[in-house]
mmCIF file of C-alpha atoms in Angstrom:
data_model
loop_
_atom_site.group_PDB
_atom_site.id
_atom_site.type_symbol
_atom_site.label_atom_id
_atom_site.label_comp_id
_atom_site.label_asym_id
_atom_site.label_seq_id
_atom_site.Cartn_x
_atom_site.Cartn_y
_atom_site.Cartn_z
ATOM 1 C CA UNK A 208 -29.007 -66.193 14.600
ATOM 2 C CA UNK A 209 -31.428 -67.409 17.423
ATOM 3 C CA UNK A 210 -32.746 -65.484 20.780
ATOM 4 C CA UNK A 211 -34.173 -66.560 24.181
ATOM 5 C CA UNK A 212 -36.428 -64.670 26.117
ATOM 6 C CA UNK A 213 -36.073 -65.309 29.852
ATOM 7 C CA UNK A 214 -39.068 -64.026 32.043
ATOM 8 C CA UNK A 215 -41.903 -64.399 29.694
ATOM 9 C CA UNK A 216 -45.249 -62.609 31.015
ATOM 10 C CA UNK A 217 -48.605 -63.770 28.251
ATOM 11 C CA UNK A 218 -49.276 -60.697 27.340
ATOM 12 C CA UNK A 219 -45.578 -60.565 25.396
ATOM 13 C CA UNK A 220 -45.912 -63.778 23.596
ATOM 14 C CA UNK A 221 -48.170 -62.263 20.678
ATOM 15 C CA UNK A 222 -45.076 -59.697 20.063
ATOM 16 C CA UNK A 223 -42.443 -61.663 20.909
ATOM 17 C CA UNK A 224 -43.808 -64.446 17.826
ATOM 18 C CA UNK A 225 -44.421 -61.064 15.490
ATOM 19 C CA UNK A 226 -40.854 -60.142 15.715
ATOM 20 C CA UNK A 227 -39.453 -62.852 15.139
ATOM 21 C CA UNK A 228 -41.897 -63.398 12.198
ATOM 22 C CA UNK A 229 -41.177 -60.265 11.026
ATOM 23 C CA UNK A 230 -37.216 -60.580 11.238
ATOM 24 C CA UNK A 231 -36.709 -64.197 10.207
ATOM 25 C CA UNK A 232 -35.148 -65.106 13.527
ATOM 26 C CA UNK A 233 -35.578 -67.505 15.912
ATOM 27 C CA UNK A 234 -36.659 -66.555 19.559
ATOM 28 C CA UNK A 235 -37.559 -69.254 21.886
ATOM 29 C CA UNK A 236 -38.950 -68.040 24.908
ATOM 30 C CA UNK A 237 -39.832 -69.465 28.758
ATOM 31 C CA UNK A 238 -40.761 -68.138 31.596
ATOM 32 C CA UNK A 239 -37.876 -69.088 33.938
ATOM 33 C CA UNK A 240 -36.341 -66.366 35.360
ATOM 34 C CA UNK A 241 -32.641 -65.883 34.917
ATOM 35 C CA UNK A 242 -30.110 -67.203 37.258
ATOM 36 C CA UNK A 243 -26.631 -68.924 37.328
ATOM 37 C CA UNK A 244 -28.661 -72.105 37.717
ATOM 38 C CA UNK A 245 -31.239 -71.512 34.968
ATOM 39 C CA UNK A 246 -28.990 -69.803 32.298
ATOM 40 C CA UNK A 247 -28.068 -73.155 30.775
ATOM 41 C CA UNK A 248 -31.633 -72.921 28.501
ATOM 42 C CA UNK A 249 -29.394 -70.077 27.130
ATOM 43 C CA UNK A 250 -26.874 -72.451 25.557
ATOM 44 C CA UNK A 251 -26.554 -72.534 22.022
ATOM 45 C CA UNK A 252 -28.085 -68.909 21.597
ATOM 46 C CA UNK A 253 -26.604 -66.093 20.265
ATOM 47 C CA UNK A 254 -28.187 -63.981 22.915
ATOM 48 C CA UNK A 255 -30.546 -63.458 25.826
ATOM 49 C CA UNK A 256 -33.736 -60.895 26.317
ATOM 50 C CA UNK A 257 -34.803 -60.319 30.571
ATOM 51 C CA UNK A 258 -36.848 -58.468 32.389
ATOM 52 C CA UNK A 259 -36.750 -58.542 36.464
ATOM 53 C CA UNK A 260 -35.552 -56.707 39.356
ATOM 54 C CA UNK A 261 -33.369 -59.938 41.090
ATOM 55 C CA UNK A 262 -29.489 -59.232 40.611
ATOM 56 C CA UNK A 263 -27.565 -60.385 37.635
ATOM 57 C CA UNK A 264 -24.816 -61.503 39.152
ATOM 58 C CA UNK A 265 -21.234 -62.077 38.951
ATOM 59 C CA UNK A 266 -21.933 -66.067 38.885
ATOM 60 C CA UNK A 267 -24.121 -65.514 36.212
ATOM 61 C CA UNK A 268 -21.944 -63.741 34.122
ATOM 62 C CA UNK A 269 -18.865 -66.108 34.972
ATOM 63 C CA UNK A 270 -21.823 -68.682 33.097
ATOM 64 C CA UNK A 271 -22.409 -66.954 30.343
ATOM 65 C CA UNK A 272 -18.529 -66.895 29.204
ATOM 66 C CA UNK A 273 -17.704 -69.982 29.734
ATOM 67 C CA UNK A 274 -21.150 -70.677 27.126
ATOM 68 C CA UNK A 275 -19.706 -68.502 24.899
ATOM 69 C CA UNK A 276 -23.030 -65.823 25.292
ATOM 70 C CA UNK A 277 -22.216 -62.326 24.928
ATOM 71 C CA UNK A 278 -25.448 -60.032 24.559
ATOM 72 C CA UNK A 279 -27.613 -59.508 27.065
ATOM 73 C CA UNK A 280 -30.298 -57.024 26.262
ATOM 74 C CA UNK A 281 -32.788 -55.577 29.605
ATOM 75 C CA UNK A 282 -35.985 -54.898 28.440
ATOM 76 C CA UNK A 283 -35.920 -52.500 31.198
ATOM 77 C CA UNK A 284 -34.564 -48.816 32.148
ATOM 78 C CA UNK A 285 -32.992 -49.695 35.179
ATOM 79 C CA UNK A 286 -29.481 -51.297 35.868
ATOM 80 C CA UNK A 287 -28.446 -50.900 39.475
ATOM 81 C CA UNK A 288 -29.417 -55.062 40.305
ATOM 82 C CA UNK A 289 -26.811 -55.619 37.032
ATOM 83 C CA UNK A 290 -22.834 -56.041 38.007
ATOM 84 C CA UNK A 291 -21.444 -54.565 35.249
ATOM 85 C CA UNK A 292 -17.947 -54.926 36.475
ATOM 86 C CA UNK A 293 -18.702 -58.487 36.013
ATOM 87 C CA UNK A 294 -20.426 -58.377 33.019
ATOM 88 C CA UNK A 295 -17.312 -56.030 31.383
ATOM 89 C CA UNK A 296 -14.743 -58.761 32.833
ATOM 90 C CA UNK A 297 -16.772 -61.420 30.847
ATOM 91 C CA UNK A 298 -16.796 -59.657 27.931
ATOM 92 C CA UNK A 299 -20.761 -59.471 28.328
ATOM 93 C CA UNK A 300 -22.932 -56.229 26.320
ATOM 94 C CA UNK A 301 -25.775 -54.774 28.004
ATOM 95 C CA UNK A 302 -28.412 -53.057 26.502
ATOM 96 C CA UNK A 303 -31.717 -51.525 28.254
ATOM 97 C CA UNK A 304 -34.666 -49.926 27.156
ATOM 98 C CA UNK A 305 -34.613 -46.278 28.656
ATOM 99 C CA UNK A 306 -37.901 -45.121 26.843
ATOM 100 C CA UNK A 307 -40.033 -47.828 26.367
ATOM 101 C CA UNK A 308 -42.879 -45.475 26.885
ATOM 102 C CA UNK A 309 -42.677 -42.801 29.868
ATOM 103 C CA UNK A 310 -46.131 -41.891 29.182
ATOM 104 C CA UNK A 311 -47.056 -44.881 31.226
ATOM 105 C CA UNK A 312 -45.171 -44.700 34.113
ATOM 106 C CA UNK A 313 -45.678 -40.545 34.373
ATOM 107 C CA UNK A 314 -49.843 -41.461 33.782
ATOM 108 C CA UNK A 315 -49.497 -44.197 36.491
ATOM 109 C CA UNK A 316 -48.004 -41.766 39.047
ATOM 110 C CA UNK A 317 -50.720 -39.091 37.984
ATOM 111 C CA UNK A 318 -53.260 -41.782 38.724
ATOM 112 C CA UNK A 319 -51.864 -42.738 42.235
ATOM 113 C CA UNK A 320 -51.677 -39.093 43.314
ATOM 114 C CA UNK A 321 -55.367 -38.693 42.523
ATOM 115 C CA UNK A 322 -56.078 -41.744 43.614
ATOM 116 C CA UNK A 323 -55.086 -40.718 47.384
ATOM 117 C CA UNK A 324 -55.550 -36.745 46.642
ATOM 118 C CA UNK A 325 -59.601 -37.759 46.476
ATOM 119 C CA UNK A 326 -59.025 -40.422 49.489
ATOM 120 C CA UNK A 327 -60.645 -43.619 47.802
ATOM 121 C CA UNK A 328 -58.877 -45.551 49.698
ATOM 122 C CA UNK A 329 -61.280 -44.799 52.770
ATOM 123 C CA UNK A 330 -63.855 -44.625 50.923
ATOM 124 C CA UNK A 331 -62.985 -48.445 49.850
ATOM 125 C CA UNK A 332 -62.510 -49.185 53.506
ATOM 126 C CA UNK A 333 -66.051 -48.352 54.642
ATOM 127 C CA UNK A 334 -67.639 -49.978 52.365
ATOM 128 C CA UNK A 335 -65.522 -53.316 52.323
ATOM 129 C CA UNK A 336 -65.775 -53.177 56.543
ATOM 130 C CA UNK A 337 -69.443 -51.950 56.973
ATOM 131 C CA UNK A 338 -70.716 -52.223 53.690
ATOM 132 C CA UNK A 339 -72.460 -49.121 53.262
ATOM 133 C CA UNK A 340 -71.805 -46.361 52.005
ATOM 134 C CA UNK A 341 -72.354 -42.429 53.800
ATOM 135 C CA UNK A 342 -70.571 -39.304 53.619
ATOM 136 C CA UNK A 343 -67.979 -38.886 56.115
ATOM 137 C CA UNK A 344 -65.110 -36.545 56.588
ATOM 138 C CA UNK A 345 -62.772 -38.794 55.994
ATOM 139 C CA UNK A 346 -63.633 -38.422 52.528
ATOM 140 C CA UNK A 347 -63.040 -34.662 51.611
ATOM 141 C CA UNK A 348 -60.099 -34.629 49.025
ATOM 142 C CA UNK A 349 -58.168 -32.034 47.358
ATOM 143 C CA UNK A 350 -58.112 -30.937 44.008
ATOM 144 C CA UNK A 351 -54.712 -31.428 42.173
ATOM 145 C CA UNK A 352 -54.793 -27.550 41.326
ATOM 146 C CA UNK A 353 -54.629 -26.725 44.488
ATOM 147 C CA UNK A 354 -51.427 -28.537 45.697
ATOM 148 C CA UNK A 355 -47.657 -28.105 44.751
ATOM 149 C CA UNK A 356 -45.819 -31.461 43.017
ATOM 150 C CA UNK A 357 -42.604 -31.368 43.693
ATOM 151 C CA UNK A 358 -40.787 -34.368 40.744
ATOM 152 C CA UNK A 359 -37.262 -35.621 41.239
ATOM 153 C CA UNK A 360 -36.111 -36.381 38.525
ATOM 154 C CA UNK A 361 -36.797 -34.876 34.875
ATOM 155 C CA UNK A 362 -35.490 -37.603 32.618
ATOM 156 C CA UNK A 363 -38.122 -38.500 29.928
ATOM 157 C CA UNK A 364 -40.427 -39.871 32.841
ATOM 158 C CA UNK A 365 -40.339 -37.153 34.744
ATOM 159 C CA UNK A 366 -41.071 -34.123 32.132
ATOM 160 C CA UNK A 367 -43.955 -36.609 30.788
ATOM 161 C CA UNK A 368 -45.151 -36.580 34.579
ATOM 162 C CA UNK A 369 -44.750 -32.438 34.516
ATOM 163 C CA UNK A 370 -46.606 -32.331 31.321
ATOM 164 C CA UNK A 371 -49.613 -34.302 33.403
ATOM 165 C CA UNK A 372 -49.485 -32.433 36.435
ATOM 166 C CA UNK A 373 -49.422 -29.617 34.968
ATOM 167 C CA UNK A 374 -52.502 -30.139 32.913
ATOM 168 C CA UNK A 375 -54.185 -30.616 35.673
ATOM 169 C CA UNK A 376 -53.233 -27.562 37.053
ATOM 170 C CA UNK A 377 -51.041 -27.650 39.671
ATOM 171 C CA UNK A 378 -47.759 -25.676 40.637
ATOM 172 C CA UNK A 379 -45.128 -27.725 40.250
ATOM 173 C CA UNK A 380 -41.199 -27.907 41.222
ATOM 174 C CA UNK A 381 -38.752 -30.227 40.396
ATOM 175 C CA UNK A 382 -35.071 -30.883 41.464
ATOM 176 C CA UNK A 383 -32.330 -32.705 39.309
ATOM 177 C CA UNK A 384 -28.517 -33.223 39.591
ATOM 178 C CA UNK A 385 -28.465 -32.461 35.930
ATOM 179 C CA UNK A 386 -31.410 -29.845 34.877
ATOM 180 C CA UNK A 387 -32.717 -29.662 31.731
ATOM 181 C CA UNK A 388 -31.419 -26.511 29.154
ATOM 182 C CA UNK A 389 -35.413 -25.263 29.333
ATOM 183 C CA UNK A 390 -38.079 -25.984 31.622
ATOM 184 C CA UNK A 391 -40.673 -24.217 28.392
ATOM 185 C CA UNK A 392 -42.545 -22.418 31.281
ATOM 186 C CA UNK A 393 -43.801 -25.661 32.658
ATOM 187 C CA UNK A 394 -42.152 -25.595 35.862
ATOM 188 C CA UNK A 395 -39.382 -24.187 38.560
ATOM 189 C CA UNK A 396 -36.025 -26.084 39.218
ATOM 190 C CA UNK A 397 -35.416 -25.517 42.781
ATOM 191 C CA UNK A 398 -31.711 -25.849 43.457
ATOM 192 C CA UNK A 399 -32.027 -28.394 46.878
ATOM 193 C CA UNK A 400 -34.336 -31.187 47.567
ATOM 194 C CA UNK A 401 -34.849 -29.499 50.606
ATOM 195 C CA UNK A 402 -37.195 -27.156 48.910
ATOM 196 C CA UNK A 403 -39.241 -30.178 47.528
ATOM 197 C CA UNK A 404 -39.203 -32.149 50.859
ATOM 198 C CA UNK A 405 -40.456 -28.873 52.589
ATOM 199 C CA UNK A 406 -42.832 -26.996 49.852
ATOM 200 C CA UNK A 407 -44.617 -30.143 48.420
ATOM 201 C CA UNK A 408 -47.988 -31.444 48.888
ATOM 202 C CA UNK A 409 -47.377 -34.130 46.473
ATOM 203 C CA UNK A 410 -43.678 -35.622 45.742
ATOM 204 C CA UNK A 411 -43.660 -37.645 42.648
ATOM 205 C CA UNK A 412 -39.956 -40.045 42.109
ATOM 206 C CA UNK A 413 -38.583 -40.437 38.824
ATOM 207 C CA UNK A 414 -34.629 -41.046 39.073
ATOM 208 C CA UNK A 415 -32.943 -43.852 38.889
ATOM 209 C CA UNK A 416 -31.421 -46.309 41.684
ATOM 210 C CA UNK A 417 -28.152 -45.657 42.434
ATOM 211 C CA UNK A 418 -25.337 -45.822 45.190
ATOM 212 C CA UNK A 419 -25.868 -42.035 46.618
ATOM 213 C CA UNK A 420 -30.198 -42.141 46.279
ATOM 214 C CA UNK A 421 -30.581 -45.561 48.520
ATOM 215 C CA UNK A 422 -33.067 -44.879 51.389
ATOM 216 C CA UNK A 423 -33.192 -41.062 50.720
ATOM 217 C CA UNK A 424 -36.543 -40.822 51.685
ATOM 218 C CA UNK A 425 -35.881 -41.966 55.606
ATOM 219 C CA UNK A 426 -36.943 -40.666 58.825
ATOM 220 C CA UNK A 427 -35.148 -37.130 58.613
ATOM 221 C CA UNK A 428 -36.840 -36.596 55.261
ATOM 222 C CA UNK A 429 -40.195 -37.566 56.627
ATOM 223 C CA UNK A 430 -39.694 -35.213 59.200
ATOM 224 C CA UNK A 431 -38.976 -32.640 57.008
ATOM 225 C CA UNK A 432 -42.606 -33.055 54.863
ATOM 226 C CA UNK A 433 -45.751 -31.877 55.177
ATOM 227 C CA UNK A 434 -48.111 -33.760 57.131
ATOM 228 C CA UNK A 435 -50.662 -33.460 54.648
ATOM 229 C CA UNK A 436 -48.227 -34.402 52.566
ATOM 230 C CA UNK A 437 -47.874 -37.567 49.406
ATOM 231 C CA UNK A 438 -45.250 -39.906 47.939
ATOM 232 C CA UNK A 439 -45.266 -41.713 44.933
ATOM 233 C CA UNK A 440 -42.740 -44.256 44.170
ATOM 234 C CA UNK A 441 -43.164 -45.393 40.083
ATOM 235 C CA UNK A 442 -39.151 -45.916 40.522
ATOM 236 C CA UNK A 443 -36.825 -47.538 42.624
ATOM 237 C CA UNK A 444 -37.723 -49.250 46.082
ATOM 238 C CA UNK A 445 -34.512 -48.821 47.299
ATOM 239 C CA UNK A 446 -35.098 -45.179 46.982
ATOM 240 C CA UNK A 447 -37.704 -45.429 50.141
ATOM 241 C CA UNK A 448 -36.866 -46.799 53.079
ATOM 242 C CA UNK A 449 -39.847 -49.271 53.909
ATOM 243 C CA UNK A 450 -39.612 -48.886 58.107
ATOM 244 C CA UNK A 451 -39.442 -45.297 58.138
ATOM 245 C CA UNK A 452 -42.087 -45.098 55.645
ATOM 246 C CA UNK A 453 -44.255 -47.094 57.272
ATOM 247 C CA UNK A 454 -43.369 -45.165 60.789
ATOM 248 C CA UNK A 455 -44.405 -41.705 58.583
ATOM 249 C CA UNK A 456 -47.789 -43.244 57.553
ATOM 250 C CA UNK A 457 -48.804 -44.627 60.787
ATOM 251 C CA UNK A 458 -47.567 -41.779 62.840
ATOM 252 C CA UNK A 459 -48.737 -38.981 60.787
ATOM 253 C CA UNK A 460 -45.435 -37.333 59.546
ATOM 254 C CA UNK A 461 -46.738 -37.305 56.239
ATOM 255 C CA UNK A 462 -50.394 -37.982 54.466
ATOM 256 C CA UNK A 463 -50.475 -41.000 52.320
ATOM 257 C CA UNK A 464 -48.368 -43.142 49.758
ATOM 258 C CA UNK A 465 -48.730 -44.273 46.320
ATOM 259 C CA UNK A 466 -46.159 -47.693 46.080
ATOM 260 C CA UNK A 467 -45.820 -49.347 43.414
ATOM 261 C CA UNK A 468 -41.923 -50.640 44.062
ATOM 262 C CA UNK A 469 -40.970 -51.593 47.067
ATOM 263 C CA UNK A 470 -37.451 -52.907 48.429
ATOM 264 C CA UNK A 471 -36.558 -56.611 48.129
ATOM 265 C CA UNK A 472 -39.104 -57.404 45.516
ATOM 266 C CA UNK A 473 -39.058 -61.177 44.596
ATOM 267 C CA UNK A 474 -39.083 -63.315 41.542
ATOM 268 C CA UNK A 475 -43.134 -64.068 41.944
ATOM 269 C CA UNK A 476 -43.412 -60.726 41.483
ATOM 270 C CA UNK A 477 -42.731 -60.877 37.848
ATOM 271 C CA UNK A 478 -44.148 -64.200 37.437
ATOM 272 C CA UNK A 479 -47.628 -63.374 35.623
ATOM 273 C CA UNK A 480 -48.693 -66.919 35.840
ATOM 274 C CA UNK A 481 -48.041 -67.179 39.648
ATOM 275 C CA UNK A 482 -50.714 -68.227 42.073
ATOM 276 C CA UNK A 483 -48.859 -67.714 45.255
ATOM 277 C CA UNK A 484 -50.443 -65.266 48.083
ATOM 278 C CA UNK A 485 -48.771 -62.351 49.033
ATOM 279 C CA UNK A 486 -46.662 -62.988 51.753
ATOM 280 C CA UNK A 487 -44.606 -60.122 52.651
ATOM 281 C CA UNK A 488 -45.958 -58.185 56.278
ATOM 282 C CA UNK A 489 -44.830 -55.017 55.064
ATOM 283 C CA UNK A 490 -46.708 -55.266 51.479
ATOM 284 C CA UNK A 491 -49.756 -56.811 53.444
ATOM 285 C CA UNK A 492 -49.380 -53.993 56.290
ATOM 286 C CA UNK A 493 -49.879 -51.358 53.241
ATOM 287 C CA UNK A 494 -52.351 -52.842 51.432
ATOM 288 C CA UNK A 495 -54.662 -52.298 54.520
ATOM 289 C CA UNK A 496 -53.879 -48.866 55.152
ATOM 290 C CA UNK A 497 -56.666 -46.424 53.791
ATOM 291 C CA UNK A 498 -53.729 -43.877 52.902
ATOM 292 C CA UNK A 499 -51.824 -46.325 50.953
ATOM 293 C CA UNK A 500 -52.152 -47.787 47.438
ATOM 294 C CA UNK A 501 -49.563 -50.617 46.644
ATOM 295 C CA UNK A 502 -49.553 -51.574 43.426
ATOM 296 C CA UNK A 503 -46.863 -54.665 41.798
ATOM 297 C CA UNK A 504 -44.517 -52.861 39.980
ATOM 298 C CA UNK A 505 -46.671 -52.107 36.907
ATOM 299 C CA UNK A 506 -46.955 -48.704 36.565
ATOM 300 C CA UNK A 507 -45.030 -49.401 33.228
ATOM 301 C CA UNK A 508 -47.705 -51.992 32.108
ATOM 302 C CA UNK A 509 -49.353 -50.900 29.373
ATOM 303 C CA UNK A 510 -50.084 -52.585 25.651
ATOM 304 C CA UNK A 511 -47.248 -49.511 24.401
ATOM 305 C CA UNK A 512 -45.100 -50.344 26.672
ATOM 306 C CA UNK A 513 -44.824 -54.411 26.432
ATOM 307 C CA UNK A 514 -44.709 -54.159 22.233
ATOM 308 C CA UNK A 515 -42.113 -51.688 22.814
ATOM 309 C CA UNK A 516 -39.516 -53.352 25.383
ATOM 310 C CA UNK A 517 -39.744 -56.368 23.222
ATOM 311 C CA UNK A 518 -39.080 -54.902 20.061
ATOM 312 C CA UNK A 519 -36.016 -52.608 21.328
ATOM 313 C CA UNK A 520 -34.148 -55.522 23.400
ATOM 314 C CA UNK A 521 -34.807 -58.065 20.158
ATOM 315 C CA UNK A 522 -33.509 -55.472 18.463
ATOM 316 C CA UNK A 523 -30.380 -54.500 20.293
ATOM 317 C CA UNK A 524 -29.520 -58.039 20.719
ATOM 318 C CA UNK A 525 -29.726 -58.510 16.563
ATOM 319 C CA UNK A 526 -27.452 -54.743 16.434
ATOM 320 C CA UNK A 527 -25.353 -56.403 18.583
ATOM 321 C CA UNK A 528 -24.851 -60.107 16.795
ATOM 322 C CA UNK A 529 -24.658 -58.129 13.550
ATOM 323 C CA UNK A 530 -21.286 -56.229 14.540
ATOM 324 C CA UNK A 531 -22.557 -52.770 15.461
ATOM 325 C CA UNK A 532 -23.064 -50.487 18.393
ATOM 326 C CA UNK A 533 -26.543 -50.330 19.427
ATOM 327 C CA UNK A 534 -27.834 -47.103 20.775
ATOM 328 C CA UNK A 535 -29.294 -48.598 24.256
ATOM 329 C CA UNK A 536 -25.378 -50.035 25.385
ATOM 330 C CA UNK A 537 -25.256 -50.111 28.870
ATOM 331 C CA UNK A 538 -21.802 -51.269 29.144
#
């Protein structure tokens, strides 16, 4: 039994080596990222460990039959850039990691909302312009108790994000297509995003990407906000449409934005040993906007998390080898 590890950041090596160490199995790892073209480092391994947000797609999976590889395990939660109808037809199992550690993500969000809440952004922007520093209006936050946070979304992410919020004091709402049984007096389930769009100073997104949530946050939404209003994105770019976001911000439909996925992210992005510049006008346009903070996808990115997603997808891929039904199957 042997593994390879596509998409390799440094800080997962030390991990990657213990389990293996600790299993008796061989795991070779690289940081290529996965593709039709690069999947032949795959062959002779009994399966394959990724992380990134580029599609796996159908050519890919048409490669890994005819390699004879049939495990693919996501060190991620999400799956909407996987085509699982081409995965099924090639006889391919997913797995994912849905909890790898929603503290991290839910603390991340927390952290972006006070972030813009106490307006550090300006505060950044005076002194990197003029280099000084002086009390100024712009300046004069809000304290989290005093706002409403209205979460989509109250998976394990989201009720870890609740937990935060609400420690901090602040009302909050949440909406969900399937609510939980009990919300144990931490918050309200409203029963239409309308209510969050319209009642919330600060929306926090935790849902997954799928078909039905692409660009629901788009002009009309905007529109619908508070002025004074905050987003944070720890989910799904497609979830946000960038132009009408960026129209919102710049217009002021709604307050600020914490962003840390955006649409169309690229492979450099989860290249850790990349040197590249940023590139992208829209990621550059936000990171110069005092009422934005963009971050690179890694609210996730935490010592937890990384020991975590590797030692769940190594070990759903050796479930899988071994003849049994892991509990993380996608597919």
């Amino acid at each position: 039994m042997k593994f390879i590890v596509y998409n390799v950041r440094d800080d997962e090596i030390p991990f990657i080596e213990k389990w293996g160490k600790d299993h008796k199995i061989e795991v070779k790892y690289t940081t290529t990222t996965l593709t039709q073209e690069t999947v032949q480092e795959a062959a002779g391994f009994d399966g394959v460990s990724c992380l990134q947000t580029i599609p796996y797609s159908k050519e890919l999976f048409d490669a890994f039959n005819k390699m004879g590889i049939k495990y693919l395990s996501l060190r991620n939660v999400g799956v909407d850039n996987v085509d699982l109808a081409a995965a099924k037809g090639n006889g391919v199992q997913i797995t994912n990691v849905p909890a790898y550690s929603p503290e991290s993500i839910a603390e991340f969000a927390v952290t972006m909302a006070l972030y813009l809440s106490r307006r550090v952004g300006y505060m950044k922007q005076q002194l990197d312009q003029n280099h000084q520093f002086h009390f100024s209006p712009n300046f004069m936050g809000r304290l989290i108790s005093d706002q409403t946070v209205g979460i989509i979304g109250t998976g394990r992410i989201g009720r870890e994000a609740i937990k935060l919020f609400k420690g901090l004091g602040a009302n909050v709402i949440a909406y969900d297509k399937y609510p939980q049984k009990s919300t144990n007096g931490q918050f309200v389930y409203v029963k239409d995003l309308a209510d969050i769009y319209t009642k919330s100073d600060i929306i926090s997104i935790h849902m997954p990407a799928t078909d039905d949530n692409y660009h629901q946050f788009n002009h009309e939404v905007f529109e619908q906000m508070k002025d004074t209003a905050l987003l944070i994105n720890t989910a799904r770019g497609s979830i946000v449409d960038t132009n009408d976001l960026m129209y919102a911000l710049q217009s002021g439909e709604i307050a600020g934005a914490g962003i840390d996925t955006i649409e169309a992210e690229t492979a450099d992005l989860q290249d850790s040993r990349s040197t590249k510049q940023v590139s992208d006008p829209d990621v550059l346009k936000f990171s110069m906007m005092p009422n934005v903070l963009i971050t690179p996808h890694s609210a996730f990115h935490t010592s937890e998390s990384v020991r975590n997603m590797i030692d769940i997808s190594l070990s759903n891929l050796m479930t899988m080898v071994n003849g049994e039904k892991p509990k993380d199957l996608v597919n």
